[in-house]
Coordinates of C-alpha atoms in Angstrom, one line a residue:
Chain Y
M5 CA 56.1 -25.3 7.3
L6 CA 59.0 -24.5 5.0
A7 CA 61.3 -24.7 8.0
V8 CA 59.8 -28.1 9.0
V9 CA 60.3 -29.5 5.5
L10 CA 63.9 -28.2 5.3
G11 CA 64.5 -29.6 8.7
L12 CA 63.2 -33.0 7.6
M13 CA 65.5 -33.0 4.6
G14 CA 68.4 -32.0 6.8
A15 CA 67.7 -34.8 9.2
L16 CA 67.4 -37.3 6.3
A17 CA 70.8 -36.2 5.0
V18 CA 72.4 -36.7 8.4
W19 CA 70.9 -40.2 8.6
M20 CA 72.1 -41.0 5.2
A21 CA 75.6 -39.9 6.1
F22 CA 75.4 -42.1 9.2
V23 CA 74.3 -45.2 7.3
A24 CA 76.9 -44.6 4.6
H25 CA 79.4 -44.5 7.4
T26 CA 78.3 -47.9 8.8
F27 CA 78.9 -49.3 5.3
H28 CA 82.3 -47.7 5.2
V29 CA 83.3 -48.9 8.6
A30 CA 82.2 -52.4 7.9
A31 CA 84.2 -52.4 4.7
V32 CA 87.3 -51.3 6.5
L33 CA 86.9 -53.8 9.3
D34 CA 86.0 -56.7 7.2
L35 CA 88.0 -56.4 4.0
E36 CA 87.4 -60.1 3.2
N37 CA 83.6 -59.7 3.0
R38 CA 83.3 -58.3 -0.4
C39 CA 80.4 -58.3 -2.7
P40 CA 81.0 -59.9 -6.0
V41 CA 81.6 -57.3 -8.6
T42 CA 78.3 -57.1 -10.4
P43 CA 78.5 -57.0 -14.1
Y44 CA 76.2 -54.1 -14.1
S45 CA 78.5 -51.9 -12.3
T46 CA 82.0 -51.0 -12.9
Q47 CA 82.5 -50.3 -9.3
R48 CA 83.8 -52.8 -6.8
N49 CA 81.2 -52.8 -4.0
L50 CA 81.7 -53.5 -0.4
C51 CA 78.8 -55.4 0.9
S52 CA 78.2 -54.8 4.6
G53 CA 76.4 -52.4 6.7
D54 CA 72.8 -51.7 7.8
E55 CA 70.8 -52.8 4.8
T56 CA 67.5 -52.3 6.5
Q57 CA 68.1 -48.7 7.2
A58 CA 69.5 -48.2 3.7
G59 CA 66.4 -49.7 2.3
I60 CA 64.2 -47.4 4.3
I61 CA 66.3 -44.4 3.2
Q62 CA 65.8 -45.5 -0.4
W63 CA 62.0 -45.3 0.0
L64 CA 62.3 -42.0 1.7
L65 CA 64.3 -40.6 -1.2
L66 CA 61.6 -41.7 -3.5
A67 CA 58.9 -40.1 -1.4
L68 CA 60.8 -36.9 -0.5
P69 CA 59.9 -34.6 -3.4
C70 CA 56.2 -35.5 -3.1
V71 CA 56.1 -35.1 0.7
A72 CA 57.9 -31.8 0.7
G73 CA 55.8 -30.5 -2.1
V74 CA 52.5 -31.6 -0.7
L75 CA 53.2 -30.3 2.9
L76 CA 54.1 -26.9 1.5
G77 CA 51.4 -26.8 -1.3
G78 CA 48.4 -28.2 0.5
P79 CA 48.0 -25.5 3.1
L80 CA 49.4 -22.6 0.9
V81 CA 46.0 -21.4 -0.3
A82 CA 43.6 -23.8 1.5
G83 CA 45.0 -22.9 4.9
E84 CA 44.3 -19.2 4.3
L85 CA 40.8 -20.0 3.0
H86 CA 40.1 -22.2 6.1
H87 CA 41.2 -19.5 8.5
S88 CA 39.6 -16.7 6.4
T89 CA 42.9 -14.9 6.4
N90 CA 42.5 -14.5 2.7
R91 CA 39.8 -11.9 3.5
L92 CA 42.5 -10.0 5.3
A93 CA 45.1 -10.4 2.5
W94 CA 42.7 -9.6 -0.3
T95 CA 41.5 -6.4 1.2
Q96 CA 45.0 -4.8 1.5
G97 CA 46.5 -3.0 -1.4
I98 CA 47.6 -5.8 -3.6
S99 CA 45.7 -7.9 -6.2
R100 CA 44.9 -11.6 -5.7
N101 CA 47.1 -12.4 -8.7
R102 CA 50.1 -10.8 -7.0
W103 CA 49.2 -12.5 -3.7
Y104 CA 49.0 -15.9 -5.3
I105 CA 52.1 -15.6 -7.5
T106 CA 54.2 -14.2 -4.6
K107 CA 53.2 -16.9 -2.2
W108 CA 53.8 -19.6 -4.8
L109 CA 57.2 -18.4 -5.7
L110 CA 58.3 -17.8 -2.1
V111 CA 57.7 -21.5 -1.5
A112 CA 58.7 -22.9 -4.9
V113 CA 62.1 -21.3 -5.1
P114 CA 63.5 -22.7 -1.8
L115 CA 61.8 -26.0 -2.4
A116 CA 63.4 -26.4 -5.8
A117 CA 66.8 -25.3 -4.5
A118 CA 66.6 -27.7 -1.5
T119 CA 65.5 -30.6 -3.7
A120 CA 68.3 -29.9 -6.2
L121 CA 70.8 -29.8 -3.3
F122 CA 69.4 -33.0 -1.9
Q123 CA 69.7 -34.7 -5.3
L124 CA 73.4 -34.1 -4.9
V125 CA 73.4 -35.7 -1.5
A126 CA 71.5 -38.7 -2.9
N127 CA 74.0 -39.0 -5.7
W128 CA 76.9 -39.1 -3.3
W129 CA 75.1 -41.6 -1.0
R130 CA 74.0 -44.2 -3.4
P131 CA 77.4 -45.5 -4.6
N132 CA 78.5 -45.7 -1.0
V133 CA 75.8 -48.2 -0.1
N134 CA 75.4 -49.5 -3.7
C135 CA 75.8 -53.2 -3.1
V136 CA 72.5 -53.2 -1.3
F137 CA 70.8 -52.2 -4.5
G138 CA 73.2 -53.9 -6.8
V139 CA 72.2 -57.4 -5.8
G140 CA 69.0 -59.3 -6.1
V141 CA 68.3 -58.3 -9.6
V142 CA 64.8 -59.5 -10.6
E143 CA 64.0 -60.3 -14.2
G144 CA 62.1 -57.6 -15.9
L145 CA 61.8 -54.6 -13.7
G146 CA 65.0 -55.1 -11.8
V147 CA 65.7 -53.7 -8.4
G148 CA 68.0 -50.8 -8.4
F149 CA 71.0 -51.3 -10.5
G150 CA 72.2 -48.6 -12.9
R151 CA 71.0 -45.1 -12.8
L152 CA 68.2 -45.8 -15.3
E153 CA 66.5 -48.2 -12.9
P154 CA 63.2 -46.6 -11.6
S155 CA 64.4 -46.3 -8.0
S156 CA 67.6 -44.6 -9.1
F157 CA 66.2 -42.6 -12.0
A158 CA 63.7 -40.9 -9.7
V159 CA 66.2 -39.6 -7.1
T160 CA 69.0 -38.4 -9.5
G161 CA 69.3 -35.9 -12.2
I162 CA 66.8 -33.1 -12.7
V163 CA 63.5 -35.1 -12.2
P164 CA 63.4 -34.8 -8.3
V165 CA 63.1 -31.0 -8.7
A166 CA 60.4 -31.4 -11.3
Y167 CA 58.6 -33.9 -9.0
A168 CA 58.7 -31.5 -6.1
L169 CA 57.4 -28.6 -8.1
F170 CA 54.6 -30.8 -9.5
A171 CA 53.6 -31.9 -6.0
L172 CA 53.6 -28.3 -4.8
A173 CA 51.5 -27.1 -7.8
L174 CA 49.1 -30.1 -7.4
G175 CA 48.7 -29.4 -3.6
V176 CA 48.1 -25.7 -4.2
A177 CA 45.6 -26.2 -7.0
L178 CA 43.7 -28.9 -5.2
G179 CA 43.7 -26.8 -2.0
A180 CA 42.4 -23.8 -3.9
V181 CA 39.6 -25.8 -5.5
V182 CA 38.5 -27.9 -2.5
R183 CA 39.4 -25.3 0.1
R184 CA 40.3 -27.9 2.7
T185 CA 43.9 -28.6 3.6
P186 CA 43.5 -32.3 4.7
W187 CA 41.6 -33.1 1.5
A188 CA 44.2 -31.2 -0.6
I189 CA 47.0 -33.2 1.0
A190 CA 45.2 -36.6 0.8
G191 CA 44.1 -35.9 -2.8
T192 CA 47.6 -34.8 -3.8
L193 CA 49.2 -38.0 -2.4
V194 CA 46.8 -40.2 -4.2
L195 CA 47.1 -38.4 -7.5
Y196 CA 50.8 -38.0 -7.3
A197 CA 51.3 -41.7 -6.7
G198 CA 48.9 -42.5 -9.5
V199 CA 50.8 -40.3 -11.9
A200 CA 54.2 -41.6 -10.8
L201 CA 53.1 -45.2 -11.3
M202 CA 51.6 -44.5 -14.7
M203 CA 54.8 -42.7 -15.6
V204 CA 57.1 -45.5 -14.7
L205 CA 55.0 -48.4 -15.9
L206 CA 53.4 -46.9 -19.1
I207 CA 54.9 -43.7 -20.2
R208 CA 58.7 -43.6 -19.4
P209 CA 59.4 -47.0 -21.1
N210 CA 58.0 -45.5 -24.3
L211 CA 59.3 -41.9 -24.2
L212 CA 62.2 -43.0 -26.4
P213 CA 62.4 -46.1 -28.8
Q214 CA 63.3 -49.2 -26.9
T215 CA 66.3 -51.3 -27.9
F216 CA 65.8 -55.0 -28.5
V217 CA 68.4 -57.7 -27.8
P218 CA 67.5 -61.1 -29.2
V219 CA 68.0 -63.9 -26.7
T220 CA 68.4 -67.4 -28.0
A221 CA 66.9 -70.2 -26.1
S222 CA 69.0 -73.3 -25.7
S223 CA 69.0 -76.4 -23.5
S224 CA 72.0 -75.0 -21.6
T225 CA 70.7 -71.6 -20.8
G226 CA 67.0 -72.3 -20.5
V227 CA 64.0 -71.1 -22.5
F228 CA 64.6 -67.5 -21.7
G229 CA 68.3 -67.6 -22.4
S230 CA 70.3 -65.7 -20.0
T231 CA 70.0 -62.1 -18.7
Q232 CA 73.7 -62.2 -19.0
V233 CA 73.3 -61.1 -22.5
L234 CA 72.8 -57.6 -21.2
Q235 CA 75.9 -57.8 -19.2
S236 CA 78.2 -58.3 -22.1
G237 CA 79.7 -54.9 -21.6
S238 CA 79.1 -53.0 -24.7
A239 CA 78.5 -49.3 -24.0
D240 CA 74.9 -49.6 -25.0
T241 CA 74.0 -52.5 -22.7
N242 CA 76.0 -51.4 -19.7
E243 CA 73.6 -50.3 -16.9
P244 CA 70.4 -50.5 -19.0
W245 CA 66.9 -50.3 -17.9
L246 CA 65.5 -53.7 -18.7
I247 CA 61.8 -53.2 -19.4
T248 CA 60.4 -56.6 -20.4
F249 CA 61.2 -59.8 -22.1
G250 CA 59.1 -60.3 -25.1
F251 CA 58.8 -61.1 -28.8
R252 CA 59.2 -59.3 -32.1
Y253 CA 59.2 -60.1 -35.8
Q254 CA 62.6 -60.5 -37.3
P255 CA 63.9 -57.3 -38.7
G256 CA 63.4 -57.1 -42.5
Y257 CA 60.6 -59.7 -42.4
P258 CA 57.6 -58.3 -44.3
V259 CA 54.8 -58.9 -41.8
P260 CA 51.7 -59.8 -43.8
G261 CA 48.5 -57.9 -43.1
G262 CA 46.3 -59.4 -40.5
A263 CA 49.1 -61.4 -39.0
P264 CA 48.9 -61.8 -35.2
S265 CA 51.2 -59.7 -33.1
A266 CA 54.6 -61.0 -32.3
D267 CA 53.5 -61.4 -28.6
A268 CA 50.6 -63.5 -29.7
V269 CA 52.8 -65.8 -31.8
G270 CA 55.2 -66.1 -28.9
A271 CA 52.4 -67.0 -26.5
D272 CA 51.1 -69.5 -29.1
C273 CA 54.4 -71.2 -29.5
T274 CA 54.7 -71.3 -25.7
T275 CA 51.4 -73.1 -25.5
T276 CA 51.7 -75.5 -28.5
T277 CA 55.0 -76.8 -27.4
T278 CA 53.4 -77.7 -24.1
G279 CA 55.1 -75.0 -22.1
P280 CA 58.6 -73.7 -22.0
S281 CA 60.8 -76.2 -20.4
I282 CA 64.3 -77.5 -21.1
E283 CA 63.0 -80.6 -22.9
N284 CA 60.9 -78.6 -25.4
V285 CA 63.4 -76.0 -26.2
T286 CA 64.1 -77.2 -29.7
S287 CA 60.5 -77.4 -30.8
Y288 CA 59.9 -74.0 -29.1
V289 CA 62.8 -72.4 -31.0
T290 CA 61.6 -74.0 -34.3
C291 CA 58.1 -72.7 -33.7
L292 CA 59.3 -69.2 -33.3
S293 CA 61.6 -69.2 -36.3
D294 CA 58.9 -70.8 -38.4
H295 CA 56.8 -67.7 -37.7
H296 CA 59.8 -65.3 -38.1
V297 CA 59.6 -64.2 -34.5
Q298 CA 62.5 -63.6 -32.2
Q299 CA 62.4 -63.6 -28.4
G300 CA 64.5 -61.2 -26.5
A301 CA 64.8 -58.2 -24.1
F302 CA 63.4 -54.8 -24.6
Y303 CA 65.3 -52.1 -22.7
Q304 CA 66.2 -48.5 -22.6
P305 CA 70.0 -48.1 -23.1
A306 CA 72.1 -46.2 -20.6
R307 CA 72.7 -43.4 -23.1
H308 CA 69.0 -42.5 -22.9
Y309 CA 69.5 -41.4 -19.2
W310 CA 69.8 -37.7 -19.8
P311 CA 67.3 -37.5 -22.7
L312 CA 64.7 -39.3 -20.6
Q313 CA 65.5 -37.0 -17.6
W314 CA 64.9 -33.9 -19.7
I315 CA 61.7 -35.3 -21.3
E316 CA 60.2 -36.5 -18.1
G317 CA 61.3 -33.4 -16.2
G318 CA 59.7 -31.3 -19.0
I319 CA 56.4 -33.2 -18.8
Y320 CA 56.2 -32.7 -15.0
L321 CA 57.2 -29.0 -15.3
L322 CA 54.6 -28.4 -17.9
A323 CA 52.0 -30.1 -15.7
S324 CA 53.1 -27.8 -12.9
V325 CA 52.6 -24.7 -15.0
V326 CA 49.1 -25.9 -15.9
L327 CA 48.3 -26.6 -12.2
F328 CA 49.7 -23.2 -11.3
G329 CA 47.2 -21.7 -13.7
V330 CA 44.3 -23.8 -12.2
G331 CA 45.2 -22.5 -8.8
L332 CA 45.3 -18.9 -10.0
W333 CA 42.0 -19.2 -11.8
S334 CA 40.4 -20.7 -8.7
V335 CA 41.8 -17.9 -6.5
R336 CA 40.5 -15.2 -8.9
R337 CA 37.1 -16.8 -9.1
W338 CA 36.4 -17.7 -5.4
R339 CA 34.3 -15.5 -3.3
A340 CA 35.9 -15.1 0.1
Chain W
M27 CA 28.0 15.6 -2.1
N28 CA 29.2 12.5 -3.8
A29 CA 28.5 9.0 -2.9
A30 CA 31.2 7.1 -1.2
L31 CA 29.5 3.8 -2.0
E32 CA 26.9 3.3 -4.6
A33 CA 25.1 0.0 -5.2
V34 CA 22.7 -0.4 -8.1
G35 CA 20.5 -3.5 -8.3
L36 CA 23.3 -5.3 -6.5
G37 CA 22.8 -9.0 -5.9
R38 CA 24.7 -12.1 -5.0
R39 CA 23.4 -15.5 -5.6
Y40 CA 24.7 -18.5 -3.7
R41 CA 24.1 -22.0 -4.9
T42 CA 20.4 -22.2 -4.2
R43 CA 19.5 -18.8 -2.7
W44 CA 20.2 -15.2 -2.9
G45 CA 22.5 -13.7 -0.3
L46 CA 21.5 -10.2 -1.3
R47 CA 19.0 -9.0 -3.9
D48 CA 18.1 -5.9 -5.7
C49 CA 20.1 -3.7 -3.4
T50 CA 20.2 -0.1 -4.5
L51 CA 21.9 2.2 -2.0
S52 CA 23.8 5.4 -2.1
V53 CA 26.0 6.1 1.0
P54 CA 27.1 9.8 1.0
E55 CA 30.7 10.7 1.8
G56 CA 31.4 11.3 5.4
S57 CA 28.2 9.6 6.7
I58 CA 28.1 6.8 9.2
T59 CA 25.6 4.2 8.3
G60 CA 24.5 1.2 10.3
L61 CA 23.3 -2.1 8.8
V62 CA 20.8 -4.0 10.9
G63 CA 19.1 -7.3 10.2
P64 CA 18.9 -10.9 11.5
N65 CA 21.6 -13.4 10.7
G66 CA 21.7 -14.3 7.0
A67 CA 19.9 -11.1 6.0
G68 CA 22.7 -10.1 3.7
K69 CA 24.7 -7.6 5.8
S70 CA 28.0 -9.5 5.4
T71 CA 27.3 -10.2 1.8
L72 CA 26.8 -6.5 1.1
L73 CA 30.0 -5.6 2.9
R74 CA 32.0 -8.3 1.2
L75 CA 30.7 -7.2 -2.2
A76 CA 31.7 -3.7 -1.4
A77 CA 35.2 -4.9 -0.3
G78 CA 35.7 -6.7 -3.6
L79 CA 35.9 -10.1 -1.9
S80 CA 32.8 -11.4 -3.6
R81 CA 31.7 -10.9 -7.2
P82 CA 28.2 -9.6 -7.8
S83 CA 25.8 -12.0 -9.5
A84 CA 23.7 -9.0 -10.5
G85 CA 24.1 -5.2 -10.6
T86 CA 27.2 -3.2 -9.6
V87 CA 28.8 -1.6 -6.6
S88 CA 31.1 1.4 -6.9
I89 CA 33.3 3.1 -4.4
F90 CA 34.0 6.8 -5.0
G91 CA 32.7 6.4 -8.5
Q92 CA 34.9 3.4 -9.4
E93 CA 33.3 0.1 -9.9
V94 CA 34.5 -2.6 -7.5
L95 CA 35.9 -5.6 -9.4
P96 CA 37.6 -8.6 -7.8
N97 CA 41.2 -8.8 -8.9
S98 CA 41.4 -5.0 -9.3
T99 CA 43.3 -3.0 -6.8
R100 CA 41.8 0.4 -7.6
H101 CA 39.3 0.4 -4.8
L102 CA 41.5 -1.3 -2.3
S103 CA 43.7 1.6 -1.3
R104 CA 40.7 3.7 -0.2
T105 CA 38.8 1.0 1.6
G106 CA 39.3 -0.5 5.0
Y107 CA 37.5 -3.8 5.5
L108 CA 37.1 -5.5 8.9
D109 CA 35.7 -9.0 8.6
Q110 CA 33.3 -10.3 11.3
L111 CA 35.8 -13.1 12.1
H112 CA 38.6 -10.5 12.3
P113 CA 41.0 -13.1 10.9
L114 CA 44.7 -12.6 11.7
F115 CA 47.7 -14.8 11.2
A116 CA 47.8 -16.6 14.5
G117 CA 51.5 -17.3 14.4
F118 CA 52.4 -13.6 13.9
R119 CA 53.3 -11.2 16.6
V120 CA 51.3 -8.0 16.8
G121 CA 54.2 -6.0 15.3
E122 CA 54.4 -8.4 12.4
M123 CA 50.7 -7.9 11.7
L124 CA 51.3 -4.2 11.4
R125 CA 54.3 -4.9 9.2
F126 CA 52.1 -7.0 7.0
G127 CA 49.8 -4.0 6.6
H128 CA 52.8 -1.8 6.0
V129 CA 54.2 -3.9 3.2
L130 CA 50.9 -4.7 1.5
N131 CA 49.6 -1.1 1.3
E132 CA 51.0 1.8 -0.7
S133 CA 49.8 4.3 1.8
W134 CA 50.2 3.3 5.4
D135 CA 50.1 5.3 8.6
D136 CA 52.5 3.4 10.8
V137 CA 52.2 5.9 13.6
A138 CA 48.4 5.8 13.7
A139 CA 48.4 2.0 13.7
H140 CA 50.9 1.8 16.6
E141 CA 49.1 4.5 18.6
W142 CA 45.8 2.6 18.2
L143 CA 47.3 -0.4 19.9
D144 CA 49.5 1.5 22.4
E145 CA 46.4 3.2 23.7
R146 CA 44.9 -0.2 24.4
S147 CA 48.1 -1.5 26.0
I148 CA 48.5 -4.3 23.4
A149 CA 52.3 -5.0 23.2
M150 CA 53.9 -5.4 19.8
D151 CA 55.8 -8.6 20.8
Q152 CA 52.7 -10.5 21.8
K153 CA 51.6 -13.5 19.7
V154 CA 48.4 -12.7 18.0
G155 CA 47.0 -16.2 18.7
K156 CA 47.5 -15.7 22.4
L157 CA 45.4 -12.5 22.6
S158 CA 41.8 -12.4 23.8
L159 CA 39.1 -12.1 21.1
G160 CA 38.6 -8.5 22.0
Q161 CA 42.3 -7.7 21.7
Q162 CA 42.4 -9.5 18.3
A163 CA 39.5 -7.3 17.1
Q164 CA 41.6 -4.3 18.1
V165 CA 44.6 -5.6 16.2
A166 CA 42.4 -6.2 13.1
L167 CA 41.0 -2.8 13.5
A168 CA 44.5 -1.3 13.8
V169 CA 45.5 -2.9 10.5
C170 CA 42.3 -1.4 9.1
M171 CA 43.0 2.1 10.5
G172 CA 46.6 2.0 9.3
K173 CA 45.4 2.1 5.8
R174 CA 43.9 5.5 6.5
P175 CA 40.9 4.5 4.5
D176 CA 38.3 6.9 3.1
L177 CA 35.6 4.2 3.5
L178 CA 35.5 1.8 6.4
L179 CA 33.5 -1.4 5.9
L180 CA 33.0 -2.9 9.4
D181 CA 31.3 -6.2 9.8
E182 CA 30.2 -6.7 13.4
P183 CA 33.2 -4.7 14.7
V184 CA 32.3 -5.0 18.4
A185 CA 30.5 -8.4 18.5
S186 CA 33.3 -10.1 20.4
L187 CA 33.8 -7.3 23.0
D188 CA 32.4 -6.9 26.5
P189 CA 29.9 -4.0 26.9
L190 CA 32.3 -1.5 28.3
A191 CA 34.9 -2.2 25.6
R192 CA 32.2 -2.0 23.0
H193 CA 31.2 1.4 24.1
Q194 CA 34.8 2.7 24.3
L195 CA 35.7 1.3 20.9
L196 CA 32.7 2.8 19.2
Q197 CA 33.4 6.2 20.8
T198 CA 37.1 6.2 19.9
L199 CA 36.4 4.9 16.4
M200 CA 33.8 7.5 15.8
G201 CA 36.1 10.2 17.2
T202 CA 38.9 9.2 14.7
V203 CA 36.4 8.9 11.9
A204 CA 34.9 12.3 12.5
E205 CA 38.4 13.8 12.5
R206 CA 39.3 12.3 9.2
G207 CA 35.9 12.6 7.5
T208 CA 35.8 8.9 6.9
T209 CA 32.7 7.3 5.6
V210 CA 31.6 4.3 7.6
L211 CA 29.3 1.4 6.7
M212 CA 29.0 -1.0 9.7
S213 CA 26.8 -3.9 10.6
S214 CA 25.5 -4.9 14.0
H215 CA 22.7 -6.8 15.6
I216 CA 22.2 -4.3 18.3
V217 CA 20.3 -1.1 17.4
S218 CA 21.0 0.6 20.7
E219 CA 24.7 0.4 19.8
L220 CA 24.3 2.0 16.4
E221 CA 21.8 4.7 17.3
P222 CA 24.2 7.1 19.1
V223 CA 26.9 6.9 16.5
C224 CA 25.1 6.5 13.2
D225 CA 23.6 9.1 10.9
N226 CA 21.7 6.5 8.8
L227 CA 20.2 3.1 9.2
V228 CA 19.7 0.4 6.6
I229 CA 17.3 -2.4 7.6
L230 CA 17.9 -5.7 5.8
S231 CA 15.8 -8.8 5.9
A232 CA 15.6 -11.9 3.8
S233 CA 18.3 -10.7 1.5
R234 CA 16.6 -7.4 0.7
V235 CA 16.7 -3.8 1.9
Q236 CA 13.5 -3.1 3.7
I237 CA 14.1 0.6 4.3
A238 CA 17.1 2.9 4.1
G239 CA 17.1 6.4 5.6
S240 CA 18.5 8.7 8.1
I241 CA 17.8 7.9 11.8
E242 CA 16.2 11.3 12.0
S243 CA 13.8 10.7 9.2
L244 CA 13.0 7.2 10.4
L245 CA 11.9 8.6 13.7
A246 CA 10.0 11.4 12.1
T247 CA 8.1 9.4 9.6
H248 CA 7.0 6.5 11.8
R249 CA 4.2 6.5 14.3
L250 CA 2.7 4.0 16.7
L251 CA -1.1 3.8 16.7
I252 CA -3.0 2.2 19.5
G253 CA -6.7 1.8 19.2
P254 CA -9.7 -0.6 19.5
R255 CA -9.5 -4.0 17.9
S256 CA -12.0 -3.3 15.2
G257 CA -10.3 -4.5 12.1
E258 CA -11.1 -1.3 10.2
A259 CA -8.6 -0.1 7.7
V260 CA -6.3 2.9 8.5
D261 CA -6.1 5.3 5.6
D262 CA -3.2 7.5 4.4
V263 CA -0.4 5.5 6.0
T264 CA 1.5 2.3 5.3
V265 CA 1.1 -0.3 8.0
I266 CA 4.4 -1.9 8.8
A267 CA 3.4 -4.1 11.7
T268 CA 0.2 -5.0 13.5
T269 CA 0.1 -6.4 17.0
D270 CA -3.2 -7.5 18.3
A271 CA -3.9 -7.8 22.0
A272 CA -7.2 -8.8 23.7
R273 CA -9.0 -5.6 23.1
Q274 CA -6.7 -3.3 21.4
T275 CA -4.5 -3.2 18.3
T276 CA -1.1 -1.6 18.0
L277 CA 0.0 -0.5 14.6
L278 CA 3.4 0.7 13.5
V279 CA 2.8 2.8 10.5
R280 CA 4.8 5.0 8.1
G281 CA 3.3 8.4 7.5
T282 CA 1.5 10.8 9.7
P283 CA -2.1 9.7 10.3
P284 CA -4.9 12.2 10.7
P285 CA -6.3 12.4 14.2
R286 CA -9.1 9.9 14.9
D287 CA -11.4 9.1 17.8
G288 CA -10.3 6.4 20.1
W289 CA -6.8 6.2 18.7
L290 CA -3.6 7.1 20.5
V291 CA -0.7 8.3 18.4
L292 CA 2.8 7.8 19.9
E293 CA 6.4 8.4 18.6
P294 CA 8.1 5.0 18.5
S295 CA 11.7 4.5 19.5
L296 CA 14.2 3.5 16.8
E297 CA 14.4 0.0 18.3
E298 CA 10.6 -0.4 18.0
I299 CA 10.8 0.7 14.4
V300 CA 13.5 -1.8 13.6
L301 CA 11.7 -4.6 15.4
A302 CA 8.5 -3.9 13.5
Y303 CA 10.4 -4.2 10.2
L304 CA 12.4 -7.3 11.1
G305 CA 9.2 -8.9 12.3
N306 CA 7.7 -8.4 8.9
P307 CA 10.5 -9.3 6.6
H308 CA 8.6 -8.9 3.4
V309 CA 7.6 -5.3 3.9
Q310 CA 9.7 -3.0 1.7
V311 CA 9.5 0.7 1.7
V312 CA 11.3 3.3 -0.4
G313 CA 12.9 5.4 2.4
D314 CA 14.1 9.0 2.2
G315 CA 17.6 7.8 1.3
L316 CA 20.8 8.1 3.3
R317 CA 21.9 11.5 4.4
A318 CA 25.3 13.2 4.7
P319 CA 26.1 14.5 8.1
G320 CA 25.1 18.1 8.7
S321 CA 22.6 18.3 6.0
T322 CA 19.1 19.1 7.3
S323 CA 16.9 18.3 4.4
G324 CA 15.9 14.7 3.8
G325 CA 16.9 12.7 0.8
P326 CA 20.2 12.6 -1.1
S327 CA 21.3 16.0 -2.2

């Protein structure tokens, strides 16, 4: 199984090189066809190549640590229990503890090493096809620009290794508890996806204090102003992770007790001024400032990249250690 | 003579029922003991508890004076356990299976393990998954024998073999065992298979030991009584089984009945004794205990 997983990773790497090559060739052949330089990136991107394949690869990169971990982890204990080979292993001269720890490490070490290596491949690959992910920025949770963006954050730095070990530990622990490989694999996929979604939507945005940039509405830029405010090029706002547009009370304003939240005030102003539209911008802005509320963008600045990587990686590794313990407890406890 | 295996009040409870209950048994060193009983009687449960694969719900089991605890390795080096499924790693070659045993055991007799398979013409480079069931049993047994265990726990060791192979395996196994003085506790469905090789027999039914004793004493203490179907009580003996025919009654009893008019006293075969017990699973008798080979007196010494 380890060979299969490593083979899949190798095949993916070759495919990535091939796709990157199509982008390169297209760039050389068609020098005129250049992407606009996105304000989010300092790089000049060449926009051509097989974007469909690049998109698929992007998803595979996200799924890779989980798939590799679960394929190795699910059967590690459950497979032996299913075939009763644990009865053979547990009646030789070594303890169940040693059996479990050895098996776990024999898989975990190559998995972590391969994932770390693969992370380097992904880091090389992304700038080569970057324009695919540098365009089409959606307000709020943008699509892939800057390394803090979820799709980029998850495949770079140290977190892929932590994800893979977590998936492995989850698969092993579930397999040891439910004793069935298919259930272990299915359960791990569902739980892993749930945890990953919760992490990106609820936890990661709040791991470090968010930065707020006020955005002034005007008749020329629209009610929500312009996202260009984040592109102004200061070190802090270059390649940020834009989390949400929202409201806050003006700094220094003593918020009276029992006052509604800034979000509630913002929503109220939006309603009472008969909806945000260009015609009503003035009354909307007045309403907000009457209530000492600002509208703007909440984001994680680029300098938070490594701190967030370490914190999130640490959380996943801690969870892996706990799950390792759950598996060990289950192995010690089970009758064979 | 010390006990190779000693169970005291040993029990294992599964979710809703007992797999084994109140099992008190002392297997003397060097003896060969057969476990008989129907499926689900607790034979495998007893063997798994002795191998440390299962944790007792009640009582204790010790091997050579040391209590067997799961997650402890003390008992493992002296015990060889053959599971009834004789599980092997299907993707391994035969040689790799032996290497597995070699690496995982402190004392390992590589020559003996290889010889065991060479004698049965099982090549080292064959894939385990491609072998016949009988050959797989042989490989599993080779891994067992490579440990040079002092106590062999064999769960249905010959169930997957053809009659000739069964006979041969038991003969060679017992030859090796006799040479080394190994204690053997083995289960089987078939009494006729156990009788020629075993010193002792333990009959299990409905999770309990019905009787445990040497084959010799079992044969000596049981009688078959055939007499008129009168319904009158038989004194001085314990009735194990009653079979009524049209005019006569056949009783299998424990004890030696005094002679009586109209009753015929016969010596039952071991198989008849076992069937009588298994047909009446709730009969439990305190037997003479298991005997070490060569000792002539009944009871543990």
